mmCIF file of C-alpha atoms in Angstrom:
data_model
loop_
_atom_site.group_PDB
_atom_site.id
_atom_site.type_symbol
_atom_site.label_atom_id
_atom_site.label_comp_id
_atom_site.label_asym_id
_atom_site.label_seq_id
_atom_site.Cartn_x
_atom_site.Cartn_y
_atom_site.Cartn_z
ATOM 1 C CA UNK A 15 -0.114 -19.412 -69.519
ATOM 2 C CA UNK A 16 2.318 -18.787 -72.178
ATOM 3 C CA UNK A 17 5.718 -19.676 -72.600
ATOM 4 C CA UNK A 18 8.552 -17.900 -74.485
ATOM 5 C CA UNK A 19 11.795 -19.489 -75.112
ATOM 6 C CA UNK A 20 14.837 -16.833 -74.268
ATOM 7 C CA UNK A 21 17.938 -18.858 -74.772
ATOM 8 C CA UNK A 22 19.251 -21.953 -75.145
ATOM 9 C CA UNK A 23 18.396 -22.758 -71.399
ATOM 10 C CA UNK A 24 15.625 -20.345 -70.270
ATOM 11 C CA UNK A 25 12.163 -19.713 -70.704
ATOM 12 C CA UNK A 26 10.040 -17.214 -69.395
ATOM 13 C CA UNK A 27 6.411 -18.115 -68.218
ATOM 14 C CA UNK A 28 3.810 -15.004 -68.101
ATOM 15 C CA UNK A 29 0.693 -16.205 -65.983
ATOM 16 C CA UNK A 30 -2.203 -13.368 -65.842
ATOM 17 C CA UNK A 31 -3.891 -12.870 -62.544
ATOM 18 C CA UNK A 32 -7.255 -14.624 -63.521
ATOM 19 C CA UNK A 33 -5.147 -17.850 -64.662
ATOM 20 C CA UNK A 34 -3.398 -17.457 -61.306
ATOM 21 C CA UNK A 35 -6.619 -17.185 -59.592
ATOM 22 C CA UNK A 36 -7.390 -20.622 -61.425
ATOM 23 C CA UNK A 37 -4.447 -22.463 -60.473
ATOM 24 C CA UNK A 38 -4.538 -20.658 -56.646
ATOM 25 C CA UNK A 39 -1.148 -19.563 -56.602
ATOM 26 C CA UNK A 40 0.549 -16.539 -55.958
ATOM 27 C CA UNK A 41 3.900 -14.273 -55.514
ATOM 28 C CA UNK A 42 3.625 -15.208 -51.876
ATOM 29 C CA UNK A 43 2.877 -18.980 -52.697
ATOM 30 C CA UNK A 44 6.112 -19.639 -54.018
ATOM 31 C CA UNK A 45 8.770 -21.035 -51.375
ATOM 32 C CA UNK A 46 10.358 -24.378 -51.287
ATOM 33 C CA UNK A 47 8.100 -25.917 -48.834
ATOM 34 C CA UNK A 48 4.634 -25.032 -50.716
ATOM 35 C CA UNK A 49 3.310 -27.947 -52.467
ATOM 36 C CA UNK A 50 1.383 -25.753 -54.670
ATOM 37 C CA UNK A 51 4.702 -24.213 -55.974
ATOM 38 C CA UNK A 52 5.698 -27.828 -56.715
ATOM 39 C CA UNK A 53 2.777 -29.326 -58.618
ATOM 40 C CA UNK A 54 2.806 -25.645 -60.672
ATOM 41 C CA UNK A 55 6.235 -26.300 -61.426
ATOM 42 C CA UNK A 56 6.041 -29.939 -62.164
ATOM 43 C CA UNK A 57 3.229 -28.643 -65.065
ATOM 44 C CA UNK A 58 5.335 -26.570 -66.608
ATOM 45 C CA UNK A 59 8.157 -28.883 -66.448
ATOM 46 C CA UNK A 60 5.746 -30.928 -68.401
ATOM 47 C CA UNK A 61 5.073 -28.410 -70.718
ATOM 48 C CA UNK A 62 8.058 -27.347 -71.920
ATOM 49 C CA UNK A 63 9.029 -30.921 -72.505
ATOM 50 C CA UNK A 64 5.494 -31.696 -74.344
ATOM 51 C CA UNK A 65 6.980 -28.581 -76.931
ATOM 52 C CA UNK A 66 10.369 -30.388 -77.307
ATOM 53 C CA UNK A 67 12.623 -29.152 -74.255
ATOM 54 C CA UNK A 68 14.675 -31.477 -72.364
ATOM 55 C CA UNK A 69 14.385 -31.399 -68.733
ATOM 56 C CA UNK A 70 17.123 -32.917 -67.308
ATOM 57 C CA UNK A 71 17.672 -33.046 -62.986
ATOM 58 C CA UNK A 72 14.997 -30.220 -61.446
ATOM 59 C CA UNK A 73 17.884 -30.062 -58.934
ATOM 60 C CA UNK A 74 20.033 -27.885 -61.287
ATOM 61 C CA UNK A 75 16.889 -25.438 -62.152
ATOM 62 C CA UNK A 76 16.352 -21.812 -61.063
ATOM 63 C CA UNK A 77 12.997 -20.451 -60.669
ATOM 64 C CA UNK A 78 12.753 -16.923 -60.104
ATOM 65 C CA UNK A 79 9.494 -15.437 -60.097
ATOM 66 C CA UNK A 80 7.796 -12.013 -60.375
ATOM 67 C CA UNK A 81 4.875 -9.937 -59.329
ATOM 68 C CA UNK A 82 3.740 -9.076 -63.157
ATOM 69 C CA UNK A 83 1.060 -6.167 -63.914
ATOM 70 C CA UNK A 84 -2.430 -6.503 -62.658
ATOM 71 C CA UNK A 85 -1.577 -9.056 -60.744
ATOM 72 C CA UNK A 86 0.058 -11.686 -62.847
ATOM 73 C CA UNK A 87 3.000 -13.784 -62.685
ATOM 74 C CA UNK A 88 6.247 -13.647 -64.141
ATOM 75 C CA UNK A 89 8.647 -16.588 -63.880
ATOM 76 C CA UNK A 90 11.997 -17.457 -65.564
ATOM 77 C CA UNK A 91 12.853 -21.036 -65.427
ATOM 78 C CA UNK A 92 16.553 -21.501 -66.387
ATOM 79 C CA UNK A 93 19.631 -23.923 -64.974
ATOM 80 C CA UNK A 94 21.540 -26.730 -66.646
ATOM 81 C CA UNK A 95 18.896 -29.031 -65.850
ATOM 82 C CA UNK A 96 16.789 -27.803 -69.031
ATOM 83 C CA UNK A 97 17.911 -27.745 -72.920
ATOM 84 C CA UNK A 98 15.718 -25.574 -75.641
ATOM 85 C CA UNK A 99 16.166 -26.865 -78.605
ATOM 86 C CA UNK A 100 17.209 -24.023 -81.124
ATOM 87 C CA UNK A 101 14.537 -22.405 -83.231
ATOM 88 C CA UNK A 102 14.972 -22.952 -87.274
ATOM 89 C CA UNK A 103 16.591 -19.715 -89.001
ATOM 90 C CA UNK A 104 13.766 -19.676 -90.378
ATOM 91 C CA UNK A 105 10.451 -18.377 -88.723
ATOM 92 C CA UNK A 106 6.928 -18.864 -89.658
ATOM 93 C CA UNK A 107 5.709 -16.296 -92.585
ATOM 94 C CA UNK A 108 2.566 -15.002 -92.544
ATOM 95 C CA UNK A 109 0.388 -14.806 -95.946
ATOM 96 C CA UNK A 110 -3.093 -12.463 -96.621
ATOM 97 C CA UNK A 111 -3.788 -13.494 -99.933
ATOM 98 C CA UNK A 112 -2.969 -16.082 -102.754
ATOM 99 C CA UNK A 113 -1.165 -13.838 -104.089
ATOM 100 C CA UNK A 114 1.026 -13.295 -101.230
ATOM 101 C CA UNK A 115 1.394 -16.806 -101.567
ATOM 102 C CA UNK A 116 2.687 -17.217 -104.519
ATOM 103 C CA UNK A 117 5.498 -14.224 -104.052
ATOM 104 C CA UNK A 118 6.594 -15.659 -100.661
ATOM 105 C CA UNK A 119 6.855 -19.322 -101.848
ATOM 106 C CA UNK A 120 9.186 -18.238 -104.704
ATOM 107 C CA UNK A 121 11.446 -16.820 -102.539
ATOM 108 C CA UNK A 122 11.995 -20.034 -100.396
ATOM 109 C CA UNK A 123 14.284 -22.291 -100.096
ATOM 110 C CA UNK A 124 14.341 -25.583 -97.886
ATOM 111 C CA UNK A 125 12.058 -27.686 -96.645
ATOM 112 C CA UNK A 126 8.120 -25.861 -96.140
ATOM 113 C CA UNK A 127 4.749 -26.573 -95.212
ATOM 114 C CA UNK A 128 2.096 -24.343 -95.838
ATOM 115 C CA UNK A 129 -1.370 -24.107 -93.333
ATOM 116 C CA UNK A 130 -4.292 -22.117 -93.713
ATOM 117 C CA UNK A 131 -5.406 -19.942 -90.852
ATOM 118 C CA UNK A 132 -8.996 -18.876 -90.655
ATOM 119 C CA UNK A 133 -8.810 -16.176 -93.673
ATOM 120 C CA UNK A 134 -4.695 -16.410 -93.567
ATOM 121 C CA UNK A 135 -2.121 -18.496 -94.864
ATOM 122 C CA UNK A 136 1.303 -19.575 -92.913
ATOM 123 C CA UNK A 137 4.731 -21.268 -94.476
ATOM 124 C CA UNK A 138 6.017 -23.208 -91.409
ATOM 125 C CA UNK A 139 9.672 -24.609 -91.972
ATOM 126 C CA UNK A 140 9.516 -28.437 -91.341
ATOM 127 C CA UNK A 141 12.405 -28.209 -88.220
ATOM 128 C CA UNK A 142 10.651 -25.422 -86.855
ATOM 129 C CA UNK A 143 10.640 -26.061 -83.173
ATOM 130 C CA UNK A 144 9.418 -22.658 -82.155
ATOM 131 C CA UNK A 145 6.037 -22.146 -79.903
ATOM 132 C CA UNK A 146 4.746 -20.516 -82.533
ATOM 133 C CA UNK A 147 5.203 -22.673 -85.400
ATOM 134 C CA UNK A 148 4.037 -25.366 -83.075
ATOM 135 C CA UNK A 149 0.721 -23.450 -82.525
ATOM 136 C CA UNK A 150 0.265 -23.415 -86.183
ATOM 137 C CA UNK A 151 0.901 -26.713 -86.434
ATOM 138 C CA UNK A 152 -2.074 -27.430 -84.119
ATOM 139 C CA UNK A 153 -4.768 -24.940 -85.039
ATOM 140 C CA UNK A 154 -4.269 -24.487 -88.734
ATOM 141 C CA UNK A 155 -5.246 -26.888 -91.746
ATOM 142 C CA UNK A 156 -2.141 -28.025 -93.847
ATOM 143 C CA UNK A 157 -2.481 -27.654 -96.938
ATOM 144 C CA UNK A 158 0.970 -28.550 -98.600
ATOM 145 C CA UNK A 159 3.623 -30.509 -97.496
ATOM 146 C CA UNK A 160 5.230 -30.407 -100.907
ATOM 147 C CA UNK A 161 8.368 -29.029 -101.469
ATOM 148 C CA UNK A 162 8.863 -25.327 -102.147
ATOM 149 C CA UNK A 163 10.298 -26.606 -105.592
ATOM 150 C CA UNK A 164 7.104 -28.022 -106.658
ATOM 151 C CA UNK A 165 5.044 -25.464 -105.366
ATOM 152 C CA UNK A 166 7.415 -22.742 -107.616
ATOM 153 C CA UNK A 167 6.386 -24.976 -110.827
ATOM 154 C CA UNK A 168 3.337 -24.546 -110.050
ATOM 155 C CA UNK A 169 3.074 -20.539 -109.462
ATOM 156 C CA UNK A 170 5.241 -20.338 -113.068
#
């Protein structure tokens, strides 16, 4: 399942059709009498929240789903029941090499991390809320929380 944040109050969920298989649910399967639209909701709900949304009252939440290719699912969650907390300006940059490194961390400014990513290198911004600094977080090695400041003395 992933999750992309649209807007301030929207997110758009993009199942594939073996993950729907999985979870046995379907276009048709969604009404508000099937249980098994409730408990899929009710996990996402959880979801977004465990990456930082606020889920307020379901009652003021609009599902509206989609047949997506190959027999996938497409749903947009949106309402004033839910609050996404805004991204940083700032998104997660990408590094190759040390070098790369070194030229990208002199042009920050703010408050950086840097990870390590198999054979790749990321700056996440410390606010960062975004799904994918948040999957960085998880699956990459930090490697500096010190400030971009003291990571320019030491690249001079």
């Amino acid at each position: 399942m992933e999750i992309t944040m649209i807007g301030s109050d929207c997110a758009k969920i993009t199942l594939t059709a073996d993950e729907c298989r999985e979870l046995d649910i379907s276009y048709e399967s969604f009404s508000p009498d099937s249980l098994t639209a409730r408990l899929f909701l009710a996990s996402v709900l959880a979801r977004l929240e465990s990456l930082g949304a606020e889920v307020g009252s379901a009652d003021k939440l609009t599902a509206e789903v989609f047949e997506g290719e190959s027999g996938g699912l497409v749903m947009y969650l949106s309402g004033k029941g839910l609050k996404v907390p805004r991204e940083s300006k700032g998104t997660p940059l990408l590094c190759r090499t040390a070098d790369e490194v070194i030229r990208t961390a002199n042009g920050l400014q703010g408050d950086w991390e840097l990870y390590r990513l198999g054979e790749n290198f990321a700056f996440v911004e410390r606010c960062d809320s975004s799904i994918r600094a948040a999957k960085i977080k998880e699956h990459g090695r930090m490697l500096s929380d010190a400030p971009v400041e003291r990571l320019k003395q030491l690249f001079t």
